[in-house]
Coordinates of C-alpha atoms in Angstrom, one line a residue:
M222 CA 85.4 -67.3 -77.1
H223 CA 84.0 -64.3 -78.5
P224 CA 83.9 -61.6 -75.9
G225 CA 80.3 -60.7 -76.8
N226 CA 79.1 -64.3 -76.0
L227 CA 78.7 -64.3 -72.2
W228 CA 77.2 -67.8 -72.0
G229 CA 79.7 -69.7 -74.2
G230 CA 79.0 -71.6 -77.4
K231 CA 79.7 -70.8 -81.1
L232 CA 78.5 -67.8 -83.1
D233 CA 76.2 -68.7 -86.1
A234 CA 75.0 -66.3 -88.9
I235 CA 71.7 -64.4 -88.3
D236 CA 68.8 -65.4 -90.4
S237 CA 68.3 -62.7 -93.0
D238 CA 64.4 -62.7 -92.9
R239 CA 64.3 -62.3 -89.2
A240 CA 66.7 -59.5 -89.3
A241 CA 64.7 -57.7 -91.9
A242 CA 61.5 -57.9 -89.8
E243 CA 63.2 -56.5 -86.7
E244 CA 64.5 -53.6 -88.8
E245 CA 61.0 -52.8 -90.0
E246 CA 59.6 -52.8 -86.4
R247 CA 62.3 -50.4 -85.3
R248 CA 61.5 -47.9 -88.1
R249 CA 57.7 -47.8 -87.1
N250 CA 58.6 -47.0 -83.5
M251 CA 60.8 -44.2 -84.5
T252 CA 58.0 -42.8 -86.7
E253 CA 55.6 -42.7 -83.7
W254 CA 58.1 -41.0 -81.5
D255 CA 58.7 -38.4 -84.1
R256 CA 54.9 -37.6 -84.3
G257 CA 54.6 -37.1 -80.5
A258 CA 57.6 -34.8 -80.5
L259 CA 56.2 -32.9 -83.4
H260 CA 52.8 -32.5 -81.6
S261 CA 54.5 -31.3 -78.5
Q262 CA 56.3 -28.7 -80.5
Q263 CA 53.1 -27.5 -82.1
L264 CA 51.3 -26.7 -78.7
T265 CA 50.9 -23.0 -78.1
A266 CA 52.5 -21.3 -75.1
E267 CA 49.1 -20.5 -73.6
E268 CA 48.0 -24.1 -73.7
Q269 CA 51.2 -25.2 -72.1
R270 CA 50.7 -22.6 -69.3
N271 CA 47.1 -23.8 -68.7
Q272 CA 48.3 -27.4 -68.5
L273 CA 50.9 -26.3 -66.0
D274 CA 48.3 -24.4 -63.9
E275 CA 46.0 -27.4 -63.8
T276 CA 48.9 -29.6 -62.7
Q277 CA 49.9 -27.2 -60.0
Q278 CA 46.3 -26.9 -58.7
S279 CA 45.8 -30.7 -58.6
W280 CA 49.2 -31.2 -57.0
L281 CA 49.4 -28.3 -54.5
L282 CA 45.9 -26.7 -54.1
A283 CA 43.5 -29.6 -54.7
P284 CA 41.1 -29.7 -57.6
Q285 CA 39.7 -26.4 -58.8
D286 CA 36.0 -27.6 -58.5
S287 CA 36.5 -28.4 -54.9
W288 CA 38.1 -25.0 -54.2
K289 CA 35.1 -23.3 -55.7
K290 CA 32.6 -25.2 -53.5
K291 CA 34.4 -24.1 -50.3
R292 CA 34.1 -20.4 -50.9
K293 CA 31.9 -18.7 -48.1
K294 CA 28.6 -17.2 -49.0
Y295 CA 27.3 -14.0 -47.3
V296 CA 23.8 -12.6 -46.5
N297 CA 23.4 -8.8 -46.8
L298 CA 21.3 -7.4 -43.9
G299 CA 21.6 -3.8 -45.1
C300 CA 23.9 -2.2 -42.5
V301 CA 26.0 -5.3 -42.1
S302 CA 26.8 -8.5 -44.0
V303 CA 27.1 -11.8 -42.1
S304 CA 28.1 -15.3 -43.1
R305 CA 25.2 -17.3 -44.4
T306 CA 26.1 -20.1 -42.0
V307 CA 26.1 -17.7 -39.0
F308 CA 22.8 -16.3 -40.2
M309 CA 21.2 -19.7 -40.4
W310 CA 22.5 -20.7 -37.0
T311 CA 21.1 -17.5 -35.4
V312 CA 17.7 -18.0 -37.0
G313 CA 17.7 -21.6 -35.9
S314 CA 18.6 -20.8 -32.3
I315 CA 15.8 -18.3 -32.1
V316 CA 13.3 -20.8 -33.4
V317 CA 14.5 -23.4 -30.9
L318 CA 14.4 -20.9 -28.0
F319 CA 10.8 -20.0 -28.9
L320 CA 9.8 -23.6 -28.9
V321 CA 11.5 -24.4 -25.6
V322 CA 10.8 -21.3 -23.6
A323 CA 8.2 -18.9 -25.1
L324 CA 5.7 -21.5 -26.4
P325 CA 5.2 -23.3 -23.0
I326 CA 4.7 -19.9 -21.3
I327 CA 2.1 -18.9 -23.9
I328 CA 0.4 -22.3 -23.4
V329 CA 0.4 -22.0 -19.5
K330 CA -0.9 -18.4 -19.7
S331 CA -3.7 -19.4 -21.9
L332 CA -4.9 -22.2 -19.6
P333 CA -7.7 -21.4 -17.1
R334 CA -6.2 -20.2 -13.8
H335 CA -7.0 -21.9 -10.5
K336 CA -6.2 -19.9 -7.3
S337 CA -3.9 -21.8 -5.0
T338 CA -5.3 -22.5 -1.6
P339 CA -3.7 -20.2 1.0
P340 CA -2.2 -21.9 4.1
P341 CA -4.5 -22.2 7.0
L342 CA -4.4 -19.3 9.5
D343 CA -2.8 -20.0 12.8
N344 CA -4.9 -19.8 16.0
Y345 CA -3.4 -16.4 16.9
T346 CA -4.5 -14.9 13.6
L347 CA -8.0 -16.3 14.0
A348 CA -8.2 -15.0 17.5
L349 CA -6.8 -11.6 16.5
H350 CA -9.6 -11.1 13.9
K351 CA -12.1 -11.6 16.7
A352 CA -10.3 -9.5 19.3
I353 CA -10.3 -6.4 17.0
Q354 CA -14.1 -6.9 16.3
F355 CA -14.8 -6.4 20.1
F356 CA -14.1 -2.7 19.7
D357 CA -16.9 -2.4 17.1
A358 CA -19.3 -3.7 19.7
Q359 CA -18.2 -1.1 22.2
K360 CA -18.7 2.0 20.0
S361 CA -20.8 4.9 21.2
G362 CA -22.2 7.7 19.0
K363 CA -23.6 7.6 15.5
L364 CA -22.3 4.4 14.0
P365 CA -20.9 4.1 10.5
K366 CA -22.9 2.1 8.0
N367 CA -20.2 -0.5 7.8
N368 CA -20.1 -1.2 11.5
R369 CA -19.4 -5.0 11.8
V370 CA -21.8 -5.7 14.7
S371 CA -25.3 -6.1 13.4
W372 CA -27.0 -5.9 16.8
R373 CA -25.5 -2.5 17.7
G374 CA -27.0 0.9 16.7
D375 CA -26.6 4.6 17.4
S376 CA -26.4 5.6 21.1
G377 CA -25.2 8.2 23.5
L378 CA -26.2 11.0 21.2
K379 CA -27.0 13.3 24.1
D380 CA -23.7 12.8 25.9
G381 CA -21.7 15.9 26.9
P382 CA -22.2 19.3 28.5
A383 CA -23.6 22.3 26.6
E384 CA -20.2 24.1 26.5
V385 CA -18.7 21.3 24.4
P386 CA -19.5 22.1 20.7
G387 CA -21.2 19.0 19.3
G388 CA -21.2 17.2 22.6
L389 CA -19.1 14.3 23.8
F390 CA -20.4 11.9 21.1
G391 CA -18.4 8.9 20.1
G392 CA -15.7 7.0 21.8
Y393 CA -16.1 3.6 23.5
Y394 CA -18.1 2.1 26.3
D395 CA -15.6 0.5 28.7
G396 CA -17.0 -2.9 29.4
G397 CA -20.4 -4.4 30.3
S398 CA -21.8 -1.1 31.4
N399 CA -22.5 2.0 29.3
I400 CA -19.9 4.3 31.0
K401 CA -17.2 6.0 29.0
F402 CA -14.0 6.0 31.3
H403 CA -11.5 8.3 29.5
F404 CA -8.4 7.0 31.5
P405 CA -8.5 3.3 30.4
M406 CA -9.9 4.4 27.0
A407 CA -6.8 6.6 26.3
F408 CA -4.5 3.8 27.5
S409 CA -6.3 1.4 25.1
M410 CA -5.8 3.7 22.1
T411 CA -2.1 4.1 23.0
M412 CA -1.7 0.3 23.0
L413 CA -3.5 -0.1 19.7
S414 CA -1.2 2.6 18.2
W415 CA 1.9 0.8 19.5
S416 CA 0.7 -2.4 18.0
L417 CA 0.1 -0.7 14.6
I418 CA 3.5 0.9 14.6
E419 CA 5.5 -2.2 15.4
Y420 CA 3.4 -4.7 13.3
S421 CA 1.7 -2.8 10.5
H422 CA 2.9 -5.5 8.0
K423 CA 1.1 -8.2 10.0
F424 CA -2.1 -6.3 10.1
K425 CA -1.8 -5.8 6.4
A426 CA -1.1 -9.5 5.8
I427 CA -4.4 -10.5 7.5
N428 CA -6.4 -7.6 5.9
E429 CA -7.0 -5.8 9.3
Y430 CA -4.8 -2.7 8.8
D431 CA -7.5 -0.4 7.7
H432 CA -9.9 -1.8 10.2
M433 CA -7.5 -1.2 13.0
R434 CA -6.9 2.4 11.9
D435 CA -10.7 2.9 11.9
V436 CA -10.9 1.6 15.4
L437 CA -8.1 3.8 16.5
K438 CA -9.4 6.9 14.9
W439 CA -12.8 6.4 16.4
G440 CA -11.1 6.6 19.8
T441 CA -8.7 9.5 19.1
D442 CA -11.4 11.6 17.5
Y443 CA -13.3 11.3 20.8
L444 CA -10.2 12.0 23.0
L445 CA -9.7 15.3 21.1
L446 CA -13.2 16.3 22.4
T447 CA -12.3 15.7 26.1
F448 CA -10.3 19.0 26.3
N449 CA -10.3 22.3 24.5
N450 CA -7.7 21.3 21.8
S451 CA -7.9 24.8 20.1
A452 CA -6.8 26.6 23.3
T453 CA -3.2 27.5 24.2
R454 CA -3.7 26.8 27.9
L455 CA -6.1 24.4 29.6
D456 CA -7.9 24.7 32.9
H457 CA -9.8 21.4 32.9
I458 CA -10.3 18.0 31.2
Y459 CA -13.3 15.7 31.0
T460 CA -12.6 12.4 32.8
Q461 CA -15.7 10.3 32.1
V462 CA -19.3 10.3 30.8
G463 CA -21.9 8.4 32.8
G464 CA -21.4 6.6 36.1
G465 CA -22.9 5.1 39.1
L466 CA -22.1 3.2 42.3
R467 CA -22.4 -0.5 43.3
D468 CA -25.7 -1.3 44.9
S469 CA -27.1 2.0 43.7
E470 CA -30.9 2.3 43.5
S471 CA -31.2 5.4 41.4
P472 CA -31.3 5.3 37.6
D473 CA -27.8 5.3 36.4
D474 CA -25.3 3.2 34.4
I475 CA -24.9 0.7 37.2
Y476 CA -28.5 0.4 38.5
C477 CA -30.1 0.2 35.1
W478 CA -29.8 -2.8 32.7
Q479 CA -30.4 -1.4 29.3
R480 CA -29.0 -1.5 25.8
P481 CA -26.9 1.6 25.1
E482 CA -29.4 2.4 22.4
D483 CA -32.2 2.6 25.0
M484 CA -30.6 4.7 27.7
S485 CA -33.2 7.0 29.2
Y486 CA -31.5 8.3 32.4
D487 CA -29.3 11.3 32.9
R488 CA -25.6 10.7 32.3
P489 CA -23.3 13.0 34.3
V490 CA -20.2 14.4 32.7
I491 CA -17.2 14.5 35.1
S492 CA -14.3 16.9 34.7
A493 CA -11.1 17.7 36.6
T494 CA -9.0 20.8 36.9
S495 CA -6.0 18.8 38.0
A496 CA -5.4 15.5 36.4
T497 CA -1.8 14.8 35.8
D498 CA -2.2 11.1 35.0
L499 CA -5.2 11.5 32.7
G500 CA -3.7 14.5 30.9
A501 CA -0.5 12.6 30.3
E502 CA -2.3 9.5 29.2
V503 CA -4.4 11.3 26.7
A504 CA -1.3 13.1 25.4
A505 CA 0.4 9.8 25.0
A506 CA -2.5 8.4 23.0
L507 CA -2.6 11.3 20.7
A508 CA 1.1 11.4 20.2
A509 CA 1.3 7.7 19.4
A510 CA -1.6 7.9 17.0
S511 CA 0.1 10.7 15.1
I512 CA 2.9 8.3 14.2
V513 CA 0.3 5.8 12.9
F514 CA -1.4 8.5 10.7
T515 CA 1.8 10.1 9.2
D516 CA 0.2 9.4 5.8
K517 CA -2.5 11.8 6.7
P518 CA -0.4 14.9 7.6
N519 CA -3.3 17.2 8.5
Y520 CA -4.8 14.7 11.0
A521 CA -1.4 13.8 12.3
Q522 CA -0.6 17.4 13.0
K523 CA -3.9 17.9 14.8
L524 CA -3.1 15.0 17.0
K525 CA 0.4 16.3 17.8
K526 CA -0.9 19.7 18.5
G527 CA -3.5 18.3 20.9
A528 CA -0.8 16.3 22.7
E529 CA 1.5 19.3 23.1
T530 CA -1.4 21.5 24.3
L531 CA -1.9 19.0 27.2
W532 CA 1.8 19.2 28.1
P533 CA 1.7 22.3 30.3
F534 CA -1.5 21.1 31.9
F535 CA -0.3 17.8 33.2
R536 CA 3.3 19.1 33.8
S537 CA 2.1 22.0 36.1
K538 CA 3.1 21.3 39.7
S539 CA 0.2 23.3 41.0
R540 CA -2.1 21.0 39.1
R541 CA -0.3 17.8 40.0
N542 CA -3.0 15.4 41.2
R543 CA -4.5 12.0 40.4
Y544 CA -7.6 12.4 38.2
S545 CA -9.7 10.1 40.4
N546 CA -9.2 11.9 43.7
G547 CA -12.4 12.8 45.3
K548 CA -14.6 11.2 42.6
P549 CA -16.4 8.1 44.1
T550 CA -17.9 7.0 40.8
T551 CA -14.4 6.9 39.3
Q552 CA -12.5 5.5 42.3
A553 CA -14.9 2.5 42.5
F554 CA -13.8 1.3 39.0
Y555 CA -10.6 3.0 37.8
N556 CA -8.8 4.5 40.7
S557 CA -5.3 5.8 39.7
T558 CA -2.5 5.2 42.2
S559 CA 0.4 7.2 40.7
V560 CA 1.2 10.0 38.2
F561 CA 4.9 9.6 37.6
D562 CA 4.6 6.4 35.5
E563 CA 2.3 8.4 33.1
L564 CA 4.9 11.2 33.0
M565 CA 7.6 8.7 31.7
W566 CA 5.1 7.2 29.3
A567 CA 3.9 10.5 27.9
G568 CA 7.4 11.9 27.7
A569 CA 8.6 9.0 25.5
W570 CA 5.6 9.1 23.2
L571 CA 5.8 12.9 22.7
Y572 CA 9.5 12.7 21.9
Y573 CA 9.0 10.0 19.3
A574 CA 6.1 12.0 17.7
T575 CA 7.7 15.5 17.7
G576 CA 11.5 15.0 18.1
N577 CA 11.4 17.7 20.9
K578 CA 14.2 16.8 23.4
T579 CA 12.2 18.5 26.2
Y580 CA 10.0 15.4 26.4
I581 CA 12.8 12.7 26.5
E582 CA 14.6 14.8 29.1
L583 CA 11.5 14.5 31.4
A584 CA 11.3 10.8 30.8
T585 CA 14.9 10.3 31.7
T586 CA 15.1 12.7 34.7
P587 CA 16.3 10.4 37.5
S588 CA 13.8 11.8 40.1
V589 CA 10.8 10.7 37.9
P590 CA 11.4 6.9 37.8
Q591 CA 12.6 7.0 41.3
T592 CA 9.4 8.6 42.6
A593 CA 7.4 6.1 40.4
K594 CA 9.4 3.2 42.1
A595 CA 10.5 2.0 38.7
F596 CA 13.4 0.0 40.1
A597 CA 11.8 -1.3 43.3
N598 CA 11.2 -4.8 41.8
R599 CA 7.7 -4.9 43.3
P600 CA 5.6 -7.6 41.6
E601 CA 2.6 -5.4 41.1
L602 CA 4.7 -2.9 39.3
M603 CA 6.1 -5.4 36.8
V604 CA 2.8 -6.1 35.1
P605 CA 1.6 -3.4 32.5
S606 CA -2.0 -2.2 32.9
W607 CA -4.2 0.8 32.6
N608 CA -2.9 1.8 36.1
N609 CA 0.8 0.9 35.7
K610 CA 2.7 2.3 32.7
L611 CA 6.2 1.6 34.1
P612 CA 6.9 -1.6 32.2
G613 CA 5.6 -0.1 29.0
A614 CA 7.5 3.2 29.4
M615 CA 10.8 1.5 30.2
L616 CA 10.4 -0.9 27.3
L617 CA 9.6 2.0 25.0
M618 CA 12.9 3.7 26.0
T619 CA 14.8 0.5 25.9
R620 CA 13.8 0.5 22.2
Y621 CA 15.5 3.9 21.9
R622 CA 18.7 2.5 23.3
L623 CA 18.7 -0.7 21.3
F624 CA 18.1 0.9 17.9
L625 CA 19.4 4.4 18.1
N626 CA 21.9 4.3 21.0
P627 CA 21.8 8.0 21.7
G628 CA 24.5 7.9 24.4
F629 CA 25.2 10.9 26.6
P630 CA 23.3 12.4 28.4
Y631 CA 20.6 9.7 28.4
E632 CA 22.7 6.6 28.5
N633 CA 22.8 6.1 32.3
M634 CA 19.0 6.2 32.7
L635 CA 18.3 4.3 29.5
N636 CA 20.7 1.5 30.7
R637 CA 18.8 1.2 33.9
Y638 CA 15.5 1.0 32.0
H639 CA 17.1 -1.7 29.8
N640 CA 18.1 -3.7 32.9
A641 CA 14.7 -3.4 34.5
T642 CA 13.0 -4.5 31.2
G643 CA 15.2 -7.6 31.2
V644 CA 13.7 -8.5 34.6
T645 CA 10.0 -7.7 33.8
M646 CA 10.2 -9.2 30.3
S647 CA 7.6 -9.2 27.6
S648 CA 7.1 -10.8 24.3
L649 CA 7.8 -7.5 22.5
F650 CA 11.2 -7.3 24.2
A651 CA 12.1 -10.6 22.6
D652 CA 11.2 -9.1 19.2
Y653 CA 13.4 -6.2 19.8
L654 CA 16.4 -8.4 20.7
N655 CA 15.7 -10.6 17.6
S656 CA 15.8 -7.4 15.4
T657 CA 19.2 -6.5 16.7
G658 CA 20.6 -9.9 16.4
V659 CA 20.9 -10.5 20.2
P660 CA 20.0 -14.1 21.1
G661 CA 18.8 -13.4 24.6
W662 CA 19.8 -11.7 27.9
Y663 CA 20.9 -12.4 31.4
C664 CA 18.3 -12.4 34.1
G665 CA 20.6 -12.3 37.1
P666 CA 23.2 -15.1 36.5
T667 CA 20.8 -17.0 34.2
F668 CA 21.0 -16.6 30.4
V669 CA 17.5 -16.5 28.9
S670 CA 17.2 -17.1 25.2
N671 CA 14.6 -15.2 23.1
H672 CA 12.7 -18.3 22.2
V673 CA 12.2 -19.2 25.9
L674 CA 10.3 -15.9 26.4
K675 CA 8.3 -16.4 23.2
D676 CA 7.4 -19.9 24.3
F677 CA 6.3 -18.6 27.7
A678 CA 4.2 -15.9 26.1
M679 CA 2.6 -18.5 23.8
S680 CA 1.8 -20.7 26.7
Q681 CA -0.1 -17.9 28.4
I682 CA -2.1 -17.0 25.3
D683 CA -2.7 -20.7 24.6
Y684 CA -4.2 -20.9 28.1
I685 CA -6.6 -18.0 27.3
L686 CA -7.6 -19.6 24.0
G687 CA -8.5 -23.0 25.6
N688 CA -5.4 -24.9 26.6
N689 CA -6.4 -25.0 30.2
P690 CA -7.9 -27.5 32.7
L691 CA -11.5 -26.5 31.7
K692 CA -10.7 -26.7 27.9
M693 CA -12.5 -23.4 27.7
S694 CA -11.6 -20.4 25.6
Y695 CA -11.9 -17.1 27.4
V696 CA -12.3 -15.2 24.2
V697 CA -15.9 -15.1 23.1
G698 CA -16.5 -16.8 19.7
F699 CA -13.1 -18.5 19.6
G700 CA -13.2 -22.3 19.7
K701 CA -16.2 -24.5 20.5
K702 CA -16.4 -23.8 24.3
F703 CA -16.5 -20.1 25.5
P704 CA -18.5 -18.0 27.9
R705 CA -22.2 -17.7 26.9
H706 CA -23.3 -15.5 29.8
V707 CA -21.0 -12.5 29.4
H708 CA -21.7 -9.5 31.7
H709 CA -22.6 -7.1 29.0
R710 CA -25.9 -5.1 28.7
G711 CA -26.0 -4.8 24.9
A712 CA -25.3 -8.5 24.3
T713 CA -27.9 -9.8 26.8
I714 CA -31.0 -8.0 25.5
P715 CA -32.5 -8.9 22.2
N716 CA -32.3 -6.4 19.3
D717 CA -36.0 -6.7 18.4
K718 CA -36.8 -3.0 18.2
K719 CA -38.5 -3.2 21.6
R720 CA -37.3 -0.8 24.2
R721 CA -36.8 -2.0 27.8
S722 CA -36.9 0.4 30.7
C723 CA -34.3 0.7 33.3
R724 CA -35.6 -2.2 35.4
E725 CA -37.2 -4.3 32.7
G726 CA -33.8 -5.3 31.5
L727 CA -32.9 -7.1 34.7
K728 CA -34.7 -10.3 33.7
Y729 CA -32.2 -10.6 30.9
R730 CA -29.3 -10.1 33.3
D731 CA -30.6 -12.8 35.7
T732 CA -31.8 -15.5 33.3
K733 CA -29.8 -18.7 33.0
N734 CA -30.3 -18.6 29.2
P735 CA -27.2 -17.8 27.1
N736 CA -26.9 -14.3 25.7
P737 CA -28.9 -13.7 22.5
H738 CA -25.8 -12.0 21.0
N739 CA -22.3 -13.3 21.2
I740 CA -19.9 -10.3 21.7
T741 CA -17.3 -11.7 19.5
G742 CA -13.7 -11.3 20.5
A743 CA -14.4 -10.1 24.0
M744 CA -11.9 -11.5 26.5
V745 CA -13.6 -11.9 29.8
G746 CA -12.0 -11.6 33.3
G747 CA -11.4 -15.3 33.4
P748 CA -10.9 -18.0 36.0
N749 CA -9.7 -17.7 39.6
K750 CA -6.3 -18.9 40.9
F751 CA -7.7 -22.4 41.1
D752 CA -8.5 -22.5 37.4
Q753 CA -12.2 -22.3 38.3
F754 CA -14.6 -20.3 36.1
H755 CA -18.3 -19.7 36.8
D756 CA -20.1 -18.5 33.6
I757 CA -22.5 -16.2 35.5
R758 CA -23.4 -12.6 34.4
R759 CA -23.5 -11.3 38.0
N760 CA -20.0 -12.5 38.5
Y761 CA -18.6 -9.5 36.7
N762 CA -15.0 -9.9 37.9
A763 CA -14.9 -13.2 35.9
S764 CA -17.4 -12.6 33.1
E765 CA -17.0 -8.9 32.1
P766 CA -14.7 -7.8 29.2
T767 CA -12.9 -4.4 29.1
L768 CA -11.3 -2.1 26.5
S769 CA -7.9 -2.2 28.1
G770 CA -8.0 -6.0 28.4
N771 CA -8.7 -6.4 24.7
A772 CA -6.1 -3.9 23.7
G773 CA -3.5 -5.9 25.6
L774 CA -4.8 -9.1 23.9
V775 CA -4.5 -7.6 20.4
A776 CA -0.9 -6.6 21.2
A777 CA 0.0 -10.1 22.4
L778 CA -1.7 -11.9 19.5
V779 CA -0.2 -9.8 16.7
S780 CA 3.2 -10.3 18.2
L781 CA 2.8 -14.1 18.2
T782 CA 1.0 -14.6 14.9
S783 CA 3.1 -16.0 12.0
S784 CA 1.1 -14.0 9.5
G785 CA 3.4 -11.4 7.9
G786 CA 6.5 -12.9 9.4
Y787 CA 8.2 -12.5 12.8
R788 CA 9.8 -9.1 12.5
I789 CA 9.0 -5.6 13.7
D790 CA 9.1 -2.2 11.9
K791 CA 12.3 -0.7 13.4
N792 CA 12.1 2.7 11.7
T793 CA 8.5 4.1 11.7
M794 CA 8.6 4.8 15.5
F795 CA 11.6 7.2 15.0
N796 CA 10.4 9.1 11.9
G797 CA 9.9 12.2 14.0
V798 CA 13.2 12.0 15.8
P799 CA 15.9 14.2 14.4
P800 CA 19.4 12.9 13.7
L801 CA 21.3 12.4 16.9
Y802 CA 24.7 13.4 15.5
P803 CA 25.7 16.2 13.2
P804 CA 25.9 15.2 9.5
A805 CA 29.3 14.4 8.2
P806 CA 31.0 17.4 6.5
P807 CA 31.2 17.4 2.7
P808 CA 34.4 16.1 1.2
P809 CA 37.0 18.8 0.5
K810 CA 37.2 20.2 -3.0
V811 CA 39.7 18.7 -5.4
W812 CA 42.9 20.7 -5.3
R813 CA 43.9 22.2 -8.5
P814 CA 47.3 23.8 -9.1

């Protein structure tokens, strides 16, 4: 077997024609290969390099056209160039922000505005508006054009002795008569000042701040006339204008029933050369008011000067006496029973107004409260009034301890005042504790929380405003049922331009018809201990209002009202008090080698 024949069989000769065809095919193929090789040899070096670059780009770097599309484009903003993509995103974001935020605001602003309805006022605020207006009905003198009581006019334009320049015009009539009692009037102004100092934000919230200041200034302007405020030393003070006695039959302020505008009888002016209590009370009123009027420095200085002028007069031991002693027309109505409570009261107010330590030293001298029986726990001495300043004076100095904590040498006496105040209690004391973060205090072994005292105070005011067995409000003009026969000369006689004589007015006092004028805001004396009230003019103990009563009502109402919030002004009271401790020394200079 032939080694070339792998499958076996014999070897035959190859057909000559077939062999020739195969040879021809082989030659043609060789010719094509030779042309390709020749063409490759004829390519220039540059073309070969370009072909290589294109191969590399397609193999390693992707196609050249795609690479050109991915190159970043920039926007030239002058001082800086930013990517076009970033620029477009920024512009787009601003447009979206405008559409989402600015455009709705513009639309809302362009719509017609409708004022939201304010929340309804609470009863205390409503009653407070009226209680302040009572003072406008009691004004004496030439009334301002904007006086809020239409049935009142100028009166008392002949009041005062000849030696008083300009007379004793102005001030307030005390109650239902036409007498101006300076002792309760001064106390009333002190109370109004105290309310303004503690709660100015509340009066502002109900739009009564300016009105209250006008009411106060009307009183303090008059009090400055009751003594020679330009003198350096005083020898007398005027105690009241007008007067009379019960069951009198001579023409005077008690016997006659006339409108103040129609008074035709002589009105005596009473003075005193020794009046410790009255001098101290007027000084307290002027000092307290000076704190209210700190934004009027000239007037505030005048008030402080007047208060300090009175200091040696009422501090003099040779002049120590009660202002009402030996004065029947005073004792019958406003008889003073002590002078030492007024010394404490005036000392505290003068100190707060001036910062002079002499005054607080008097108020904390142990013999003064001891003589005043400040710690005797007698029920009649635990209730503040025109005749008893002990609770107010001790509360005022408790404030000093709570907020400034002066320490020695006042701490011992201030601590005793604080403890006594915790027994007598007041609504304002609870506000002080709230302002210092104290939740309450111990009355003996019993812990009393602040809200308990507030709730008690509210229950008492609610009783006055009508939550009582008779369902009657004892504040004129508040609620649907209130006294209609108030013991008040000006309110009982019609304002019809007709003048009634001293006796002609009695028919209006004795008629069963209601008063032609409601003396809005007047708090009457009220019911007896059996919750009985007789709405009769001649029953003056029940149906007559007073300045001091309404001043206390204003203080209670403004403390309880929710208008303006439930806080006090802790700082204004102490604006005149100098720093209690020396200032910290400056830091040492930086040592340099």
